[in-house]
């Protein structure tokens, strides 16, 4: 069932090329660490990065994508508006979108949310405990009541997003803050999942629970064969009037 799902992992891929400490954790990029996990789960996976033509997100690539995973941080402003519009259109048509960590400030996430998507942050390598608050949700499959990330960047409330359709995770940080770390949204036929973990200087995308959440999210966000969406003038009533 899941073998036919097609994921595309998009990464800005700048930190890994300029910062040796990041390259040591992700020698061939964050996108490859995530892609390898998804492949190990039997998904069909391609990757795309900012510096490729059309950021690697051609019409053909997006047409073959059931769920797009997005990691960006330094260069949100370099993502062309035309490509953002193209991704946005595909989400409305039903493509899943999984936005990771600092992707909260990406053009595509802000456009889909319609809010500033700002938050508090602090980088001290503190512990994060991620609580599952929707235990029956498919994105929580295989997890315990909570899992911990030994060293993380803190993200704190208030997170300026619309209220999620479903909140799956809440993080607690050693310093005392909390954060809505796993947020589900629907936009027309598309499903969007925001997942907080993933700062580039910690090996977070090597941690099994984090990778498990990402593959669960791909399965949850993939399109379903629902009805065609129709708008506008609808002249023929179903019943005699
Ligand atoms: Zn970060």
mmCIF file of C-alpha atoms and ligand atoms in Angstrom:
data_model
loop_
_atom_site.group_PDB
_atom_site.id
_atom_site.type_symbol
_atom_site.label_atom_id
_atom_site.label_comp_id
_atom_site.label_asym_id
_atom_site.label_seq_id
_atom_site.Cartn_x
_atom_site.Cartn_y
_atom_site.Cartn_z
ATOM 1 C CA UNK A 1 0.000 0.000 0.000
ATOM 2 C CA UNK A 2 2.643 2.472 1.040
ATOM 3 C CA UNK A 3 5.203 1.370 -1.545
ATOM 4 C CA UNK A 4 3.693 3.523 -4.240
ATOM 5 C CA UNK A 5 3.920 6.768 -2.222
ATOM 6 C CA UNK A 6 6.310 9.331 -3.706
ATOM 7 C CA UNK A 7 8.087 11.780 -1.416
ATOM 8 C CA UNK A 8 10.310 14.683 -2.461
ATOM 9 C CA UNK A 9 12.715 16.028 0.168
ATOM 10 C CA UNK A 10 13.565 19.696 -0.436
ATOM 11 C CA UNK A 11 16.504 21.264 1.371
ATOM 12 C CA UNK A 12 17.967 24.735 1.129
ATOM 13 C CA UNK A 13 21.358 22.951 1.524
ATOM 14 C CA UNK A 14 23.492 25.946 2.548
ATOM 15 C CA UNK A 15 24.528 25.269 6.170
ATOM 16 C CA UNK A 16 26.014 21.885 5.226
ATOM 17 C CA UNK A 17 28.196 23.472 2.505
ATOM 18 C CA UNK A 18 29.546 26.385 4.554
ATOM 19 C CA UNK A 19 29.739 25.105 8.146
ATOM 20 C CA UNK A 20 32.079 22.131 8.830
ATOM 21 C CA UNK A 21 30.288 21.346 12.108
ATOM 22 C CA UNK A 22 27.013 20.887 10.217
ATOM 23 C CA UNK A 23 28.716 18.946 7.406
ATOM 24 C CA UNK A 24 30.100 16.539 9.974
ATOM 25 C CA UNK A 25 26.564 15.679 11.141
ATOM 26 C CA UNK A 26 25.034 15.690 7.632
ATOM 27 C CA UNK A 27 27.912 14.979 5.202
ATOM 28 C CA UNK A 28 25.645 14.840 2.163
ATOM 29 C CA UNK A 29 22.950 17.147 3.454
ATOM 30 C CA UNK A 30 19.897 16.992 5.688
ATOM 31 C CA UNK A 31 17.819 15.991 2.648
ATOM 32 C CA UNK A 32 19.854 12.813 2.130
ATOM 33 C CA UNK A 33 19.546 11.787 5.790
ATOM 34 C CA UNK A 34 15.762 12.066 5.553
ATOM 35 C CA UNK A 35 15.634 10.514 2.056
ATOM 36 C CA UNK A 36 17.599 7.451 3.173
ATOM 37 C CA UNK A 37 15.108 6.827 5.983
ATOM 38 C CA UNK A 38 12.099 7.180 3.691
ATOM 39 C CA UNK A 39 13.699 4.818 1.165
ATOM 40 C CA UNK A 40 14.315 2.295 3.952
ATOM 41 C CA UNK A 41 10.557 2.365 4.585
ATOM 42 C CA UNK A 42 9.835 1.503 0.964
ATOM 43 C CA UNK A 43 8.820 4.949 -0.262
ATOM 44 C CA UNK A 44 9.841 6.288 -3.662
ATOM 45 C CA UNK A 45 12.043 9.283 -2.880
ATOM 46 C CA UNK A 46 13.646 12.107 -4.818
ATOM 47 C CA UNK A 47 15.485 15.149 -3.475
ATOM 48 C CA UNK A 48 15.605 18.782 -4.590
ATOM 49 C CA UNK A 49 17.707 21.743 -3.424
ATOM 50 C CA UNK A 50 17.625 25.537 -3.688
ATOM 51 C CA UNK A 51 20.571 25.946 -6.066
ATOM 52 C CA UNK A 52 19.231 23.566 -8.726
ATOM 53 C CA UNK A 53 17.355 25.101 -11.675
ATOM 54 C CA UNK A 54 13.810 25.966 -10.509
ATOM 55 C CA UNK A 55 15.086 24.902 -7.041
ATOM 56 C CA UNK A 56 14.641 21.327 -8.260
ATOM 57 C CA UNK A 57 10.872 21.786 -8.097
ATOM 58 C CA UNK A 58 9.894 21.609 -11.747
ATOM 59 C CA UNK A 59 6.291 21.000 -12.778
ATOM 60 C CA UNK A 60 7.311 17.429 -13.606
ATOM 61 C CA UNK A 61 8.857 16.810 -10.177
ATOM 62 C CA UNK A 62 5.843 18.232 -8.337
ATOM 63 C CA UNK A 63 3.439 16.278 -10.539
ATOM 64 C CA UNK A 64 5.192 13.102 -9.339
ATOM 65 C CA UNK A 65 5.154 14.087 -5.651
ATOM 66 C CA UNK A 66 2.570 12.883 -3.136
ATOM 67 C CA UNK A 67 4.248 14.673 -0.234
ATOM 68 C CA UNK A 68 6.903 17.383 -0.246
ATOM 69 C CA UNK A 69 9.186 17.785 2.781
ATOM 70 C CA UNK A 70 10.598 21.304 3.278
ATOM 71 C CA UNK A 71 13.739 22.345 5.200
ATOM 72 C CA UNK A 72 14.998 25.920 4.902
ATOM 73 C CA UNK A 73 16.603 28.483 7.192
ATOM 74 C CA UNK A 74 19.144 30.974 5.779
ATOM 75 C CA UNK A 75 17.712 31.650 2.358
ATOM 76 C CA UNK A 76 13.921 31.760 2.512
ATOM 77 C CA UNK A 77 14.066 35.016 0.539
ATOM 78 C CA UNK A 78 15.942 33.349 -2.339
ATOM 79 C CA UNK A 79 13.073 30.993 -3.094
ATOM 80 C CA UNK A 80 11.429 32.390 -6.236
ATOM 81 C CA UNK A 81 7.831 33.527 -5.868
ATOM 82 C CA UNK A 82 6.970 31.627 -9.039
ATOM 83 C CA UNK A 83 8.062 28.354 -7.439
ATOM 84 C CA UNK A 84 6.214 29.175 -4.211
ATOM 85 C CA UNK A 85 3.070 29.741 -6.284
ATOM 86 C CA UNK A 86 3.614 26.417 -8.055
ATOM 87 C CA UNK A 87 3.997 24.515 -4.768
ATOM 88 C CA UNK A 88 0.984 26.327 -3.308
ATOM 89 C CA UNK A 89 -1.150 25.298 -6.275
ATOM 90 C CA UNK A 90 -0.074 21.661 -5.900
ATOM 91 C CA UNK A 91 -0.951 21.718 -2.190
ATOM 92 C CA UNK A 92 -4.436 23.004 -2.993
ATOM 93 C CA UNK A 93 -4.737 20.174 -5.543
ATOM 94 C CA UNK A 94 -3.899 17.621 -2.836
ATOM 95 C CA UNK A 95 -0.111 17.258 -2.551
ATOM 96 C CA UNK A 96 0.967 16.865 1.087
ATOM 97 C CA UNK A 97 3.464 19.341 2.571
ATOM 98 C CA UNK A 98 5.619 18.631 5.627
ATOM 99 C CA UNK A 99 7.366 21.745 6.910
ATOM 100 C CA UNK A 100 10.294 21.129 9.244
ATOM 101 C CA UNK A 101 11.781 23.303 12.008
ATOM 102 C CA UNK A 102 12.981 26.688 10.651
ATOM 103 C CA UNK A 103 10.709 26.188 7.646
ATOM 104 C CA UNK A 104 8.148 28.023 9.819
ATOM 105 C CA UNK A 105 9.470 31.200 8.140
ATOM 106 C CA UNK A 106 9.435 29.821 4.576
ATOM 107 C CA UNK A 107 7.404 31.698 1.988
ATOM 108 C CA UNK A 108 5.252 28.654 1.282
ATOM 109 C CA UNK A 109 4.340 28.056 4.944
ATOM 110 C CA UNK A 110 3.538 31.726 5.591
ATOM 111 C CA UNK A 111 1.417 31.859 2.444
ATOM 112 C CA UNK A 112 -0.547 28.774 3.472
ATOM 113 C CA UNK A 113 -1.004 29.986 7.056
ATOM 114 C CA UNK A 114 -1.737 33.637 6.310
ATOM 115 C CA UNK A 115 -0.025 34.722 9.549
ATOM 116 C CA UNK A 116 3.495 35.868 10.495
ATOM 117 C CA UNK A 117 4.507 32.388 11.816
ATOM 118 C CA UNK A 118 6.917 34.029 14.278
ATOM 119 C CA UNK A 119 8.010 32.407 17.548
ATOM 120 C CA UNK A 120 10.533 32.639 20.422
ATOM 121 C CA UNK A 121 13.879 30.836 20.148
ATOM 122 C CA UNK A 122 17.050 30.195 22.139
ATOM 123 C CA UNK A 123 20.099 28.119 21.300
ATOM 124 C CA UNK A 124 21.619 26.536 24.427
ATOM 125 C CA UNK A 125 21.482 22.829 23.588
ATOM 126 C CA UNK A 126 18.742 22.121 26.112
ATOM 127 C CA UNK A 127 16.596 19.003 26.431
ATOM 128 C CA UNK A 128 13.255 18.849 24.616
ATOM 129 C CA UNK A 129 10.473 16.453 25.632
ATOM 130 C CA UNK A 130 7.841 15.986 22.936
ATOM 131 C CA UNK A 131 4.459 14.825 24.238
ATOM 132 C CA UNK A 132 1.945 13.023 22.045
ATOM 133 C CA UNK A 133 -1.370 14.778 22.723
ATOM 134 C CA UNK A 134 -3.404 12.988 19.996
ATOM 135 C CA UNK A 135 -2.461 9.328 20.584
ATOM 136 C CA UNK A 136 -4.811 7.909 17.937
ATOM 137 C CA UNK A 137 -3.443 10.101 15.161
ATOM 138 C CA UNK A 138 -1.620 8.317 12.290
ATOM 139 C CA UNK A 139 1.385 10.643 12.717
ATOM 140 C CA UNK A 140 1.870 9.316 16.267
ATOM 141 C CA UNK A 141 1.920 5.645 15.171
ATOM 142 C CA UNK A 142 4.677 3.653 16.875
ATOM 143 C CA UNK A 143 5.614 6.329 19.424
ATOM 144 C CA UNK A 144 5.400 6.201 23.200
ATOM 145 C CA UNK A 145 3.645 8.773 25.398
ATOM 146 C CA UNK A 146 6.563 11.092 24.731
ATOM 147 C CA UNK A 147 10.084 11.098 23.328
ATOM 148 C CA UNK A 148 13.077 13.268 24.112
ATOM 149 C CA UNK A 149 15.709 15.089 22.108
ATOM 150 C CA UNK A 150 18.821 15.417 24.299
ATOM 151 C CA UNK A 151 20.021 18.710 22.785
ATOM 152 C CA UNK A 152 17.745 21.056 20.913
ATOM 153 C CA UNK A 153 17.203 24.674 20.020
ATOM 154 C CA UNK A 154 14.238 26.012 22.018
ATOM 155 C CA UNK A 155 11.166 27.230 20.162
ATOM 156 C CA UNK A 156 8.611 28.842 22.461
ATOM 157 C CA UNK A 157 5.057 30.118 22.358
ATOM 158 C CA UNK A 158 3.560 32.200 21.170
ATOM 159 C CA UNK A 159 3.777 30.550 17.735
ATOM 160 C CA UNK A 160 1.868 32.905 15.447
ATOM 161 C CA UNK A 161 -0.105 30.398 13.360
ATOM 162 C CA UNK A 162 -3.834 29.807 12.924
ATOM 163 C CA UNK A 163 -5.165 27.226 15.394
ATOM 164 C CA UNK A 164 -4.180 23.847 13.882
ATOM 165 C CA UNK A 165 -6.955 21.511 12.721
ATOM 166 C CA UNK A 166 -5.268 18.862 14.843
ATOM 167 C CA UNK A 167 -2.445 19.299 17.329
ATOM 168 C CA UNK A 168 -0.446 16.058 17.595
ATOM 169 C CA UNK A 169 2.604 17.102 19.670
ATOM 170 C CA UNK A 170 3.449 19.622 22.356
ATOM 171 C CA UNK A 171 7.098 20.208 23.304
ATOM 172 C CA UNK A 172 8.411 21.050 26.730
ATOM 173 C CA UNK A 173 11.906 22.517 27.004
ATOM 174 C CA UNK A 174 14.337 22.305 29.874
ATOM 175 C CA UNK A 175 14.225 26.085 30.221
ATOM 176 C CA UNK A 176 10.481 25.940 30.895
ATOM 177 C CA UNK A 177 8.852 26.984 27.609
ATOM 178 C CA UNK A 178 6.278 24.970 25.680
ATOM 179 C CA UNK A 179 5.531 24.858 21.945
ATOM 180 C CA UNK A 180 2.982 23.379 19.548
ATOM 181 C CA UNK A 181 5.433 21.047 17.789
ATOM 182 C CA UNK A 182 3.221 18.942 15.554
ATOM 183 C CA UNK A 183 0.424 20.819 13.801
ATOM 184 C CA UNK A 184 -1.948 19.541 11.090
ATOM 185 C CA UNK A 185 -3.749 21.840 8.669
ATOM 186 C CA UNK A 186 -5.993 21.329 5.646
ATOM 187 C CA UNK A 187 -5.990 23.747 2.733
ATOM 188 C CA UNK A 188 -8.582 22.760 0.088
ATOM 189 C CA UNK A 189 -7.533 19.171 -0.847
ATOM 190 C CA UNK A 190 -4.039 19.468 0.616
ATOM 191 C CA UNK A 191 -2.763 18.413 4.024
ATOM 192 C CA UNK A 192 0.048 20.258 5.768
ATOM 193 C CA UNK A 193 2.039 19.088 8.785
ATOM 194 C CA UNK A 194 4.409 21.382 10.658
ATOM 195 C CA UNK A 195 7.012 19.462 12.705
ATOM 196 C CA UNK A 196 9.359 21.446 14.938
ATOM 197 C CA UNK A 197 12.510 19.330 15.563
ATOM 198 C CA UNK A 198 15.576 19.695 13.398
ATOM 199 C CA UNK A 199 18.158 22.359 14.119
ATOM 200 C CA UNK A 200 21.167 21.840 11.799
ATOM 201 C CA UNK A 201 23.878 21.657 14.503
ATOM 202 C CA UNK A 202 22.295 18.673 16.300
ATOM 203 C CA UNK A 203 21.917 15.118 14.883
ATOM 204 C CA UNK A 204 18.133 15.295 15.188
ATOM 205 C CA UNK A 205 17.418 13.843 11.720
ATOM 206 C CA UNK A 206 19.362 10.743 12.714
ATOM 207 C CA UNK A 207 17.039 10.089 15.671
ATOM 208 C CA UNK A 208 14.629 7.177 15.053
ATOM 209 C CA UNK A 209 11.536 8.791 16.624
ATOM 210 C CA UNK A 210 11.970 11.961 14.566
ATOM 211 C CA UNK A 211 12.409 9.986 11.345
ATOM 212 C CA UNK A 212 9.405 7.854 12.253
ATOM 213 C CA UNK A 213 7.255 10.966 12.595
ATOM 214 C CA UNK A 214 8.396 12.220 9.177
ATOM 215 C CA UNK A 215 7.523 8.966 7.413
ATOM 216 C CA UNK A 216 4.203 8.769 9.276
ATOM 217 C CA UNK A 217 3.498 12.337 8.149
ATOM 218 C CA UNK A 218 4.216 11.488 4.503
ATOM 219 C CA UNK A 219 1.645 8.691 4.668
ATOM 220 C CA UNK A 220 -0.912 10.916 6.406
ATOM 221 C CA UNK A 221 -0.396 13.865 4.033
ATOM 222 C CA UNK A 222 -0.488 11.934 0.759
ATOM 223 C CA UNK A 223 -3.456 12.736 -1.490
ATOM 224 C CA UNK A 224 -6.659 10.715 -1.401
ATOM 225 C CA UNK A 225 -9.010 10.146 -4.330
ATOM 226 C CA UNK A 226 -11.737 12.460 -3.066
ATOM 227 C CA UNK A 227 -14.303 14.335 -5.152
ATOM 228 C CA UNK A 228 -13.368 16.987 -7.677
ATOM 229 C CA UNK A 229 -13.631 20.491 -6.213
ATOM 230 C CA UNK A 230 -16.055 22.805 -8.060
ATOM 231 C CA UNK A 231 -16.479 26.554 -7.608
ATOM 232 C CA UNK A 232 -18.554 29.285 -9.190
ATOM 233 C CA UNK A 233 -21.948 29.415 -10.863
ATOM 234 C CA UNK A 234 -23.817 26.131 -10.364
ATOM 235 C CA UNK A 235 -26.923 26.553 -12.527
ATOM 236 C CA UNK A 236 -28.462 23.096 -12.419
ATOM 237 C CA UNK A 237 -30.144 22.206 -9.085
ATOM 238 C CA UNK A 238 -30.091 18.576 -7.992
ATOM 239 C CA UNK A 239 -33.786 18.704 -7.044
ATOM 240 C CA UNK A 240 -36.679 20.258 -8.934
ATOM 241 C CA UNK A 241 -37.265 23.766 -7.583
HETATM 242 ZN ZN1 LIG B 1 17.226 26.099 14.146
#
